[in-house]
PDB file of C-alpha atoms in Angstrom:
ATOM      1  CA  MET A 494     -27.892  -1.510  13.133  1.00 66.00           C
ATOM      2  CA  LYS A 495     -25.923  -4.321  11.551  1.00 74.00           C
ATOM      3  CA  THR A 496     -25.706  -7.818  12.848  1.00 85.00           C
ATOM      4  CA  GLN A 497     -22.450  -9.216  14.973  1.00 87.00           C
ATOM      5  CA  LYS A 498     -22.124 -11.811  12.191  1.00 90.00           C
ATOM      6  CA  PHE A 499     -22.317  -9.207   9.651  1.00 91.00           C
ATOM      7  CA  TRP A 500     -18.903  -7.144  11.625  1.00 90.00           C
ATOM      8  CA  LEU A 501     -17.557 -10.606  12.015  1.00 91.00           C
ATOM      9  CA  PHE A 502     -17.818 -11.706   8.594  1.00 92.00           C
ATOM     10  CA  LEU A 503     -16.632  -8.575   6.936  1.00 92.00           C
ATOM     11  CA  VAL A 504     -13.610  -8.168   9.151  1.00 92.00           C
ATOM     12  CA  GLY A 505     -12.362 -11.833   8.516  1.00 93.00           C
ATOM     13  CA  ALA A 506     -13.048 -11.318   4.666  1.00 94.00           C
ATOM     14  CA  VAL A 507     -10.599  -8.257   5.240  1.00 92.00           C
ATOM     15  CA  LEU A 508      -7.676 -10.056   7.502  1.00 92.00           C
ATOM     16  CA  LEU A 509      -7.948 -12.921   5.125  1.00 93.00           C
ATOM     17  CA  VAL A 510      -7.368 -10.027   1.856  1.00 92.00           C
ATOM     18  CA  SER A 511      -4.639  -8.490   3.531  1.00 90.00           C
ATOM     19  CA  ALA A 512      -2.573 -11.486   4.973  1.00 89.00           C
ATOM     20  CA  VAL A 513      -2.699 -13.041   1.777  1.00 89.00           C
ATOM     21  CA  ALA A 514      -0.951  -9.882  -0.113  1.00 87.00           C
ATOM     22  CA  GLY A 515       1.165  -9.305   2.785  1.00 83.00           C
ATOM     23  CA  MET A 516       2.308 -13.012   2.231  1.00 82.00           C
ATOM     24  CA  LEU A 517       2.741 -12.054  -1.455  1.00 81.00           C
ATOM     25  CA  VAL A 518       4.622  -9.601  -0.924  1.00 75.00           C
ATOM     26  CA  PHE A 519       6.661 -10.589   1.630  1.00 69.00           C
ATOM     27  CA  ARG A 520       7.791 -14.082  -0.725  1.00 68.00           C
ATOM     28  CA  GLY A 521       9.325 -11.596  -2.779  1.00 58.00           C
ATOM     29  CA  ARG A 522      11.132 -12.478  -6.191  1.00 54.00           C
ATOM     30  CA  THR A 523      14.560 -13.723  -6.720  1.00 52.00           C
ATOM     31  CA  GLY A 524      17.380 -12.221  -8.525  1.00 55.00           C
ATOM     32  CA  ALA A 525      17.956  -8.976  -6.619  1.00 53.00           C
ATOM     33  CA  ALA A 526      19.426  -7.160  -9.135  1.00 68.00           C
ATOM     34  CA  THR A 527      20.602  -3.591  -7.739  1.00 82.00           C
ATOM     35  CA  ALA A 528      19.599  -1.722  -4.704  1.00 86.00           C
ATOM     36  CA  SER A 529      18.704   2.240  -4.716  1.00 86.00           C
ATOM     37  CA  ILE A 530      18.927   4.017  -1.692  1.00 89.00           C
ATOM     38  CA  TYR A 531      16.748   6.924  -1.600  1.00 88.00           C
ATOM     39  CA  GLN A 532      17.684  10.057   0.380  1.00 88.00           C
ATOM     40  CA  ASP A 533      14.412  12.170   1.078  1.00 85.00           C
ATOM     41  CA  GLY A 534      13.139  10.644  -2.339  1.00 82.00           C
ATOM     42  CA  GLU A 535      16.762  11.135  -4.144  1.00 85.00           C
ATOM     43  CA  CYS A 536      18.474   8.390  -4.919  1.00 87.00           C
ATOM     44  CA  ILE A 537      21.857   9.010  -4.155  1.00 89.00           C
ATOM     45  CA  ARG A 538      23.386   5.669  -4.549  1.00 88.00           C
ATOM     46  CA  THR A 539      22.697   2.173  -6.424  1.00 87.00           C
ATOM     47  CA  ILE A 540      24.694  -0.283  -5.920  1.00 87.00           C
ATOM     48  CA  ALA A 541      24.712  -4.003  -7.784  1.00 84.00           C
ATOM     49  CA  LEU A 542      24.642  -6.118  -5.659  1.00 82.00           C
ATOM     50  CA  ASP A 543      24.982  -9.226  -7.778  1.00 79.00           C
ATOM     51  CA  ASP A 544      28.751  -7.882  -8.325  1.00 80.00           C
ATOM     52  CA  VAL A 545      29.987  -7.136  -5.097  1.00 82.00           C
ATOM     53  CA  ASN A 546      32.700  -9.377  -4.280  1.00 83.00           C
ATOM     54  CA  LYS A 547      34.244  -7.912  -1.066  1.00 86.00           C
ATOM     55  CA  PRO A 548      32.109  -6.723   1.265  1.00 87.00           C
ATOM     56  CA  PHE A 549      31.910  -3.368   2.040  1.00 89.00           C
ATOM     57  CA  SER A 550      30.248  -0.516   4.680  1.00 89.00           C
ATOM     58  CA  PHE A 551      29.951   3.301   4.087  1.00 90.00           C
ATOM     59  CA  THR A 552      27.620   5.678   6.142  1.00 90.00           C
ATOM     60  CA  VAL A 553      24.381   7.740   4.977  1.00 89.00           C
ATOM     61  CA  GLU A 554      24.096  11.501   7.387  1.00 87.00           C
ATOM     62  CA  TRP A 555      21.247  12.876   7.279  1.00 84.00           C
ATOM     63  CA  GLU A 556      20.957  16.179   9.481  1.00 82.00           C
ATOM     64  CA  ASP A 557      22.070  15.295  12.752  1.00 79.00           C
ATOM     65  CA  GLY A 558      22.322  11.623  12.473  1.00 85.00           C
ATOM     66  CA  CYS A 559      23.679   8.726  10.209  1.00 88.00           C
ATOM     67  CA  ASN A 560      23.101   4.775   9.107  1.00 90.00           C
ATOM     68  CA  VAL A 561      26.038   2.757   8.068  1.00 92.00           C
ATOM     69  CA  ILE A 562      24.724  -0.015   5.472  1.00 91.00           C
ATOM     70  CA  GLU A 563      26.412  -3.015   4.721  1.00 91.00           C
ATOM     71  CA  VAL A 564      26.627  -4.339   1.577  1.00 89.00           C
ATOM     72  CA  GLU A 565      27.370  -8.201   0.882  1.00 86.00           C
ATOM     73  CA  ARG A 566      27.073  -9.686  -2.465  1.00 83.00           C
ATOM     74  CA  GLY A 567      23.592 -10.570  -3.025  1.00 80.00           C
ATOM     75  CA  ARG A 568      22.521  -8.592   0.329  1.00 84.00           C
ATOM     76  CA  ILE A 569      22.145  -5.196   2.309  1.00 89.00           C
ATOM     77  CA  ARG A 570      21.589  -4.247   5.278  1.00 90.00           C
ATOM     78  CA  VAL A 571      21.305  -0.885   8.172  1.00 91.00           C
ATOM     79  CA  ALA A 572      24.471  -2.377  10.819  1.00 90.00           C
ATOM     80  CA  GLU A 573      23.865   0.467  12.538  1.00 89.00           C
ATOM     81  CA  ALA A 574      22.208   3.531  13.058  1.00 89.00           C
ATOM     82  CA  ASP A 575      21.715   6.153  15.550  1.00 88.00           C
ATOM     83  CA  CYS A 576      18.177   6.531  15.288  1.00 82.00           C
ATOM     84  CA  PRO A 577      16.015   6.069  18.749  1.00 79.00           C
ATOM     85  CA  ASP A 578      13.552   3.402  17.002  1.00 77.00           C
ATOM     86  CA  GLN A 579      16.273   0.966  15.472  1.00 82.00           C
ATOM     87  CA  VAL A 580      14.096  -0.562  13.151  1.00 82.00           C
ATOM     88  CA  CYS A 581      15.805  -0.492  10.016  1.00 85.00           C
ATOM     89  CA  VAL A 582      18.664  -2.570  11.858  1.00 87.00           C
ATOM     90  CA  ARG A 583      16.478  -4.907  13.007  1.00 82.00           C
ATOM     91  CA  GLN A 584      14.584  -5.721   9.832  1.00 81.00           C
ATOM     92  CA  GLY A 585      18.137  -7.188   8.894  1.00 83.00           C
ATOM     93  CA  TRP A 586      19.378  -8.255   5.762  1.00 84.00           C
ATOM     94  CA  ILE A 587      17.207  -7.567   2.704  1.00 82.00           C
ATOM     95  CA  SER A 588      18.021  -9.894  -0.920  1.00 77.00           C
ATOM     96  CA  ASN A 589      14.897 -10.396  -2.503  1.00 66.00           C
ATOM     97  CA  SER A 590      11.968  -9.068  -0.339  1.00 61.00           C
ATOM     98  CA  VAL A 591      10.437  -6.152  -2.026  1.00 66.00           C
ATOM     99  CA  VAL A 592       9.739  -4.800   1.059  1.00 75.00           C
ATOM    100  CA  PRO A 593      12.396  -2.352   1.436  1.00 83.00           C
ATOM    101  CA  ILE A 594      14.367  -0.918   4.736  1.00 87.00           C
ATOM    102  CA  ALA A 595      12.855   2.441   5.703  1.00 86.00           C
ATOM    103  CA  CYS A 596      14.549   4.188   8.661  1.00 86.00           C
ATOM    104  CA  LEU A 597      11.589   6.947   8.623  1.00 83.00           C
ATOM    105  CA  PRO A 598      13.893   9.324  10.964  1.00 84.00           C
ATOM    106  CA  HIS A 599      16.052   9.759   8.749  1.00 86.00           C
ATOM    107  CA  ARG A 600      14.489   9.526   5.522  1.00 86.00           C
ATOM    108  CA  LEU A 601      16.298   6.976   4.139  1.00 89.00           C
ATOM    109  CA  VAL A 602      15.003   3.798   2.160  1.00 89.00           C
ATOM    110  CA  ILE A 603      17.146   0.801   0.964  1.00 89.00           C
ATOM    111  CA  GLN A 604      14.715  -0.628  -2.236  1.00 84.00           C
ATOM    112  CA  LEU A 605      15.794  -3.225  -4.558  1.00 81.00           C
ATOM    113  CA  GLU A 606      15.313  -3.639  -7.975  1.00 74.00           C
ATOM    114  CA  SER A 607      15.405  -6.720 -10.218  1.00 64.00           C
ATOM    115  CA  ALA A 608      15.988  -6.089 -13.922  1.00 52.00           C
ATOM    116  CA  GLY A 609      12.584  -6.118 -15.027  1.00 44.00           C
ATOM    117  CA  SER A 610       9.678  -5.165 -12.509  1.00 43.00           C
ATOM    118  CA  GLY A 611       9.287  -3.051  -9.548  1.00 44.00           C
ATOM    119  CA  VAL A 612       7.091  -2.789  -7.206  1.00 46.00           C
ATOM    120  CA  ASP A 613       4.468  -1.833  -9.753  1.00 44.00           C
ATOM    121  CA  GLY A 614       4.479  -5.300 -10.836  1.00 40.00           C
ATOM    122  CA  VAL A 615       3.716  -7.108  -7.738  1.00 42.00           C
ATOM    123  CA  ALA A 616       0.598  -4.590  -6.863  1.00 39.00           C
ATOM    124  CA  GLY A 617      -0.602  -4.695  -9.946  1.00 32.00           C
TER     125      GLY A 617
ATOM    126  CA  MET B1474     -16.961  23.849  28.571  1.00 68.00           C
ATOM    127  CA  ASN B1475     -17.043  23.330  32.322  1.00 88.00           C
ATOM    128  CA  VAL B1476     -14.901  22.433  34.894  1.00 91.00           C
ATOM    129  CA  LYS B1477     -16.307  18.707  35.006  1.00 89.00           C
ATOM    130  CA  LYS B1478     -16.092  18.308  31.131  1.00 89.00           C
ATOM    131  CA  LEU B1479     -12.333  20.108  31.338  1.00 91.00           C
ATOM    132  CA  THR B1480     -11.369  17.550  33.827  1.00 93.00           C
ATOM    133  CA  ARG B1481     -12.950  14.478  31.985  1.00 91.00           C
ATOM    134  CA  LEU B1482     -10.981  15.614  29.161  1.00 93.00           C
ATOM    135  CA  ALA B1483      -7.543  15.978  31.018  1.00 95.00           C
ATOM    136  CA  LEU B1484      -8.021  12.310  33.039  1.00 94.00           C
ATOM    137  CA  LEU B1485      -8.423  10.663  29.631  1.00 94.00           C
ATOM    138  CA  THR B1486      -5.924  12.414  27.693  1.00 95.00           C
ATOM    139  CA  THR B1487      -3.448  11.996  30.447  1.00 95.00           C
ATOM    140  CA  ILE B1488      -4.326   7.943  30.917  1.00 94.00           C
ATOM    141  CA  ALA B1489      -3.781   7.798  26.701  1.00 94.00           C
ATOM    142  CA  LEU B1490      -0.440   9.509  27.129  1.00 93.00           C
ATOM    143  CA  ILE B1491       0.705   7.251  30.042  1.00 94.00           C
ATOM    144  CA  ILE B1492      -0.231   4.271  28.343  1.00 93.00           C
ATOM    145  CA  PHE B1493       1.559   5.663  24.859  1.00 90.00           C
ATOM    146  CA  MET B1494       4.620   6.231  27.196  1.00 89.00           C
ATOM    147  CA  VAL B1495       4.693   2.752  29.047  1.00 90.00           C
ATOM    148  CA  GLU B1496       3.785   1.141  25.402  1.00 87.00           C
ATOM    149  CA  ALA B1497       6.932   3.221  23.904  1.00 82.00           C
ATOM    150  CA  GLN B1498       9.086   1.686  26.287  1.00 83.00           C
ATOM    151  CA  ILE B1499       8.374  -2.080  25.554  1.00 81.00           C
ATOM    152  CA  PRO B1500      10.054  -2.651  22.475  1.00 76.00           C
ATOM    153  CA  PRO B1501       8.580  -3.523  18.902  1.00 70.00           C
ATOM    154  CA  PRO B1502       8.055  -7.967  18.556  1.00 70.00           C
ATOM    155  CA  ILE B1503       8.636  -7.748  15.339  1.00 70.00           C
ATOM    156  CA  PRO B1504      11.064  -4.992  12.829  1.00 66.00           C
ATOM    157  CA  ILE B1505       8.500  -3.518  10.516  1.00 69.00           C
ATOM    158  CA  PRO B1506       8.176  -0.032  11.446  1.00 67.00           C
ATOM    159  CA  GLY B1507       4.299   1.184  12.807  1.00 68.00           C
ATOM    160  CA  ILE B1508       3.404  -2.072  14.253  1.00 80.00           C
ATOM    161  CA  LYS B1509       2.295  -1.845  17.725  1.00 83.00           C
ATOM    162  CA  LEU B1510      -0.004  -2.625  20.013  1.00 87.00           C
ATOM    163  CA  GLY B1511      -1.465   1.147  19.481  1.00 86.00           C
ATOM    164  CA  LEU B1512      -2.789   0.297  23.212  1.00 90.00           C
ATOM    165  CA  ALA B1513      -3.710   4.009  23.504  1.00 90.00           C
ATOM    166  CA  ASN B1514      -6.555   3.304  21.541  1.00 90.00           C
ATOM    167  CA  ILE B1515      -8.725   1.765  23.832  1.00 93.00           C
ATOM    168  CA  VAL B1516      -9.028   5.928  25.099  1.00 94.00           C
ATOM    169  CA  THR B1517      -9.869   6.654  21.812  1.00 92.00           C
ATOM    170  CA  VAL B1518     -12.790   4.748  20.965  1.00 93.00           C
ATOM    171  CA  TYR B1519     -13.408   5.528  24.857  1.00 93.00           C
ATOM    172  CA  ALA B1520     -14.122   8.465  23.916  1.00 93.00           C
ATOM    173  CA  MET B1521     -15.661   8.698  20.811  1.00 93.00           C
ATOM    174  CA  PHE B1522     -18.177   6.225  21.979  1.00 92.00           C
ATOM    175  CA  ALA B1523     -19.196   6.993  25.663  1.00 90.00           C
ATOM    176  CA  LEU B1524     -18.603  11.444  25.361  1.00 90.00           C
ATOM    177  CA  SER B1525     -18.785  12.586  22.130  1.00 91.00           C
ATOM    178  CA  PRO B1526     -16.569  12.955  18.485  1.00 94.00           C
ATOM    179  CA  GLY B1527     -15.407  16.316  19.446  1.00 94.00           C
ATOM    180  CA  ASP B1528     -13.681  15.418  23.164  1.00 94.00           C
ATOM    181  CA  ALA B1529     -12.192  12.172  21.161  1.00 95.00           C
ATOM    182  CA  LEU B1530     -10.407  14.415  18.515  1.00 95.00           C
ATOM    183  CA  ALA B1531      -9.336  16.827  21.843  1.00 95.00           C
ATOM    184  CA  VAL B1532      -7.988  13.478  23.416  1.00 95.00           C
ATOM    185  CA  LEU B1533      -6.431  12.441  20.698  1.00 95.00           C
ATOM    186  CA  VAL B1534      -4.838  15.444  18.832  1.00 95.00           C
ATOM    187  CA  CYS B1535      -3.404  15.994  22.597  1.00 94.00           C
ATOM    188  CA  ARG B1536      -2.151  12.553  23.317  1.00 93.00           C
ATOM    189  CA  VAL B1537      -0.318  12.185  19.838  1.00 93.00           C
ATOM    190  CA  PHE B1538       1.503  15.809  20.537  1.00 93.00           C
ATOM    191  CA  LEU B1539       1.955  15.687  24.286  1.00 93.00           C
ATOM    192  CA  GLY B1540       3.560  11.725  22.897  1.00 90.00           C
ATOM    193  CA  SER B1541       5.681  13.229  20.656  1.00 89.00           C
ATOM    194  CA  VAL B1542       6.893  15.440  22.667  1.00 89.00           C
ATOM    195  CA  PHE B1543       7.506  13.353  26.123  1.00 87.00           C
ATOM    196  CA  SER B1544       9.249  10.877  23.649  1.00 80.00           C
ATOM    197  CA  GLY B1545      11.059  13.135  22.112  1.00 76.00           C
ATOM    198  CA  GLN B1546      11.077  12.270  18.407  1.00 75.00           C
ATOM    199  CA  LEU B1547       9.469  14.289  16.619  1.00 78.00           C
ATOM    200  CA  MET B1548       8.940  12.894  13.386  1.00 76.00           C
ATOM    201  CA  THR B1549       6.388  10.681  14.865  1.00 79.00           C
ATOM    202  CA  LEU B1550       4.223  13.369  15.247  1.00 89.00           C
ATOM    203  CA  PHE B1551       3.217  13.338  11.672  1.00 89.00           C
ATOM    204  CA  TYR B1552       3.068   9.559  11.379  1.00 87.00           C
ATOM    205  CA  SER B1553       0.055   9.709  14.517  1.00 88.00           C
ATOM    206  CA  MET B1554      -1.233  12.709  13.010  1.00 93.00           C
ATOM    207  CA  GLY B1555      -1.641  11.447  10.017  1.00 92.00           C
ATOM    208  CA  GLY B1556      -3.177   7.081  11.544  1.00 92.00           C
ATOM    209  CA  GLY B1557      -4.455   8.968  13.970  1.00 93.00           C
ATOM    210  CA  LEU B1558      -6.894  11.757  12.052  1.00 95.00           C
ATOM    211  CA  LEU B1559      -8.094   9.231   9.778  1.00 95.00           C
ATOM    212  CA  CYS B1560      -8.275   6.655  12.809  1.00 95.00           C
ATOM    213  CA  TRP B1561     -11.091   9.013  14.155  1.00 95.00           C
ATOM    214  CA  LEU B1562     -12.429   9.983  10.707  1.00 95.00           C
ATOM    215  CA  VAL B1563     -13.541   5.990  10.770  1.00 95.00           C
ATOM    216  CA  MET B1564     -14.793   6.022  13.483  1.00 94.00           C
ATOM    217  CA  LEU B1565     -16.776   9.432  13.273  1.00 94.00           C
ATOM    218  CA  LEU B1566     -18.495   7.453  10.456  1.00 93.00           C
ATOM    219  CA  LEU B1567     -19.208   3.631  12.476  1.00 93.00           C
ATOM    220  CA  ARG B1568     -20.680   6.379  15.602  1.00 91.00           C
ATOM    221  CA  ARG B1569     -23.909   5.919  14.299  1.00 88.00           C
ATOM    222  CA  LEU B1570     -23.579   1.975  13.111  1.00 90.00           C
ATOM    223  CA  LEU B1571     -22.227   0.187  15.830  1.00 90.00           C
ATOM    224  CA  SER B1572     -24.070  -0.887  18.648  1.00 88.00           C
ATOM    225  CA  LYS B1573     -22.779  -1.443  22.246  1.00 86.00           C
ATOM    226  CA  LYS B1574     -21.764  -4.645  21.940  1.00 89.00           C
ATOM    227  CA  GLN B1575     -19.652  -3.824  18.397  1.00 91.00           C
ATOM    228  CA  LEU B1576     -17.412  -1.753  20.071  1.00 92.00           C
ATOM    229  CA  TRP B1577     -14.753  -3.742  19.190  1.00 93.00           C
ATOM    230  CA  VAL B1578     -15.205  -3.167  15.027  1.00 94.00           C
ATOM    231  CA  ALA B1579     -14.399   0.872  15.870  1.00 94.00           C
ATOM    232  CA  GLY B1580     -11.268  -0.615  17.114  1.00 94.00           C
ATOM    233  CA  VAL B1581     -10.300  -3.143  14.333  1.00 95.00           C
ATOM    234  CA  PHE B1582     -11.368  -0.277  11.467  1.00 95.00           C
ATOM    235  CA  GLY B1583      -9.453   2.570  13.602  1.00 94.00           C
ATOM    236  CA  ALA B1584      -6.279   0.834  13.629  1.00 94.00           C
ATOM    237  CA  MET B1585      -6.780  -0.345  10.377  1.00 94.00           C
ATOM    238  CA  PHE B1586      -7.790   3.624   8.892  1.00 95.00           C
ATOM    239  CA  HIS B1587      -4.323   4.469  11.776  1.00 94.00           C
ATOM    240  CA  ASN B1588      -2.274   2.151   9.158  1.00 93.00           C
ATOM    241  CA  VAL B1589      -3.243   3.111   6.217  1.00 94.00           C
ATOM    242  CA  GLY B1590      -2.270   6.863   7.358  1.00 94.00           C
ATOM    243  CA  GLN B1591       1.079   6.138   8.426  1.00 90.00           C
ATOM    244  CA  ILE B1592       1.577   4.712   5.624  1.00 90.00           C
ATOM    245  CA  LEU B1593      -0.030   7.260   3.889  1.00 92.00           C
ATOM    246  CA  VAL B1594       2.422  10.148   5.583  1.00 92.00           C
ATOM    247  CA  ALA B1595       5.888   7.464   5.220  1.00 87.00           C
ATOM    248  CA  ILE B1596       4.547   7.909   1.286  1.00 89.00           C
ATOM    249  CA  ALA B1597       4.605  11.757   0.914  1.00 89.00           C
ATOM    250  CA  LEU B1598       7.664  12.534   3.106  1.00 84.00           C
ATOM    251  CA  THR B1599      10.304   9.820   1.927  1.00 79.00           C
ATOM    252  CA  ARG B1600       8.151  10.219  -1.919  1.00 78.00           C
ATOM    253  CA  THR B1601       8.637   6.154  -2.053  1.00 76.00           C
ATOM    254  CA  PRO B1602       5.707   4.968  -3.283  1.00 80.00           C
ATOM    255  CA  GLY B1603       7.674   1.355  -2.814  1.00 76.00           C
ATOM    256  CA  LEU B1604       6.885   2.280   0.982  1.00 81.00           C
ATOM    257  CA  ILE B1605       3.038   0.878  -0.130  1.00 84.00           C
ATOM    258  CA  ALA B1606       4.350  -2.963  -0.189  1.00 81.00           C
ATOM    259  CA  TYR B1607       4.015  -2.765   4.232  1.00 82.00           C
ATOM    260  CA  LEU B1608       0.732  -2.143   3.786  1.00 89.00           C
ATOM    261  CA  PRO B1609      -0.578  -5.283   4.366  1.00 89.00           C
ATOM    262  CA  VAL B1610       1.502  -6.446   6.929  1.00 87.00           C
ATOM    263  CA  LEU B1611       0.430  -3.712   9.037  1.00 89.00           C
ATOM    264  CA  LEU B1612      -3.510  -4.473   8.331  1.00 92.00           C
ATOM    265  CA  VAL B1613      -2.349  -7.451   9.538  1.00 92.00           C
ATOM    266  CA  SER B1614      -1.438  -6.606  12.813  1.00 91.00           C
ATOM    267  CA  GLY B1615      -3.902  -3.762  12.842  1.00 93.00           C
ATOM    268  CA  ILE B1616      -6.830  -5.935  13.106  1.00 94.00           C
ATOM    269  CA  LEU B1617      -5.854  -7.971  15.382  1.00 93.00           C
ATOM    270  CA  THR B1618      -4.180  -5.246  17.684  1.00 93.00           C
ATOM    271  CA  GLY B1619      -7.351  -3.562  16.837  1.00 94.00           C
ATOM    272  CA  ALA B1620      -9.892  -6.090  18.041  1.00 94.00           C
ATOM    273  CA  PHE B1621      -7.949  -6.033  21.372  1.00 94.00           C
ATOM    274  CA  THR B1622      -7.841  -2.735  22.064  1.00 94.00           C
ATOM    275  CA  GLY B1623     -11.843  -2.278  20.760  1.00 94.00           C
ATOM    276  CA  LEU B1624     -12.799  -5.104  23.056  1.00 94.00           C
ATOM    277  CA  CYS B1625     -10.919  -3.760  26.082  1.00 94.00           C
ATOM    278  CA  ALA B1626     -12.647  -0.428  25.198  1.00 94.00           C
ATOM    279  CA  GLN B1627     -15.966  -2.071  24.571  1.00 93.00           C
ATOM    280  CA  PHE B1628     -15.410  -3.974  28.604  1.00 93.00           C
ATOM    281  CA  LEU B1629     -14.518  -0.848  29.232  1.00 92.00           C
ATOM    282  CA  LEU B1630     -17.943   0.780  28.671  1.00 91.00           C
ATOM    283  CA  ALA B1631     -19.945  -1.945  29.935  1.00 91.00           C
ATOM    284  CA  GLN B1632     -18.736  -2.086  33.362  1.00 90.00           C
ATOM    285  CA  LEU B1633     -18.721   1.501  33.892  1.00 88.00           C
ATOM    286  CA  ASP B1634     -22.343   0.631  32.563  1.00 85.00           C
ATOM    287  CA  LYS B1635     -23.260  -0.907  35.155  1.00 85.00           C
ATOM    288  CA  ILE B1636     -21.993   1.166  38.349  1.00 84.00           C
ATOM    289  CA  GLY B1637     -23.353   3.437  36.540  1.00 74.00           C
ATOM    290  CA  GLN B1638     -20.408   5.591  35.863  1.00 67.00           C
ATOM    291  CA  ASN B1639     -20.391   5.504  32.088  1.00 61.00           C
ATOM    292  CA  GLY B1640     -19.780   9.138  31.961  1.00 59.00           C
ATOM    293  CA  GLY B1641     -21.801  10.327  29.274  1.00 56.00           C
ATOM    294  CA  PRO B1642     -21.808  13.762  27.727  1.00 52.00           C
ATOM    295  CA  ALA B1643     -21.344  16.187  30.917  1.00 46.00           C
ATOM    296  CA  ASP B1644     -24.282  18.475  31.361  1.00 44.00           C
TER     297      ASP B1644
END
């Protein structure tokens, strides 16, 4: 039977490591170049965010639902979705984060990839 | 399985389900999928330590299934089941290691592995390995909420022990 101190230490250490890793991930990198939109694992569209001069939006459909994606120069977001949880909408604009926008009910993922380094560069 | 045990498990499932449904009505404070209090975890920890691993699994699986049926989100079934099973597994391992004053540890690790399971299922379903970037954030929230739910279960068990109603394996 381990002592209370042992568990406190262990949990504290894990907490610290995840917090630092989380901060590294969220700090992200600057200079996002392209946004890739994946549906069910397949890339259905890539947008060079830096080349967007006029904001536009489009709809991605999935089975009985859809997401409205809005694009501006250098950033992208899900403006509307008819999924129940609305998590992707509330995440708002992403521009330089390595954290992708994910709409799990519609299997939709929007990922930003800057030239040369993907998520692997951060994880490794 | 006798009537007493069946009734107890049914009651626990009901309690877990109600907690789950009420919690689902609260809008998530942080817009990251998978972050929530996970109050229904209290019931899992309780069942795992006061009853048996098998009982805990039965309650967990029934709650997750009924929860996704009632909330009408079939997709959450996969995420919750993946997370729930991994959570159950790690609690099973911790069961012998923890004393009654250390149940909060089971809550913490249960929640953490619930998050790991969710992410793995999400990666498998969307085929996007990049979702792993969510993991550290989910772990931080999992540790905090898990410590809370684990402590709740710990106090619950202590109180029930005190009044001699801790359940124990039904005969």
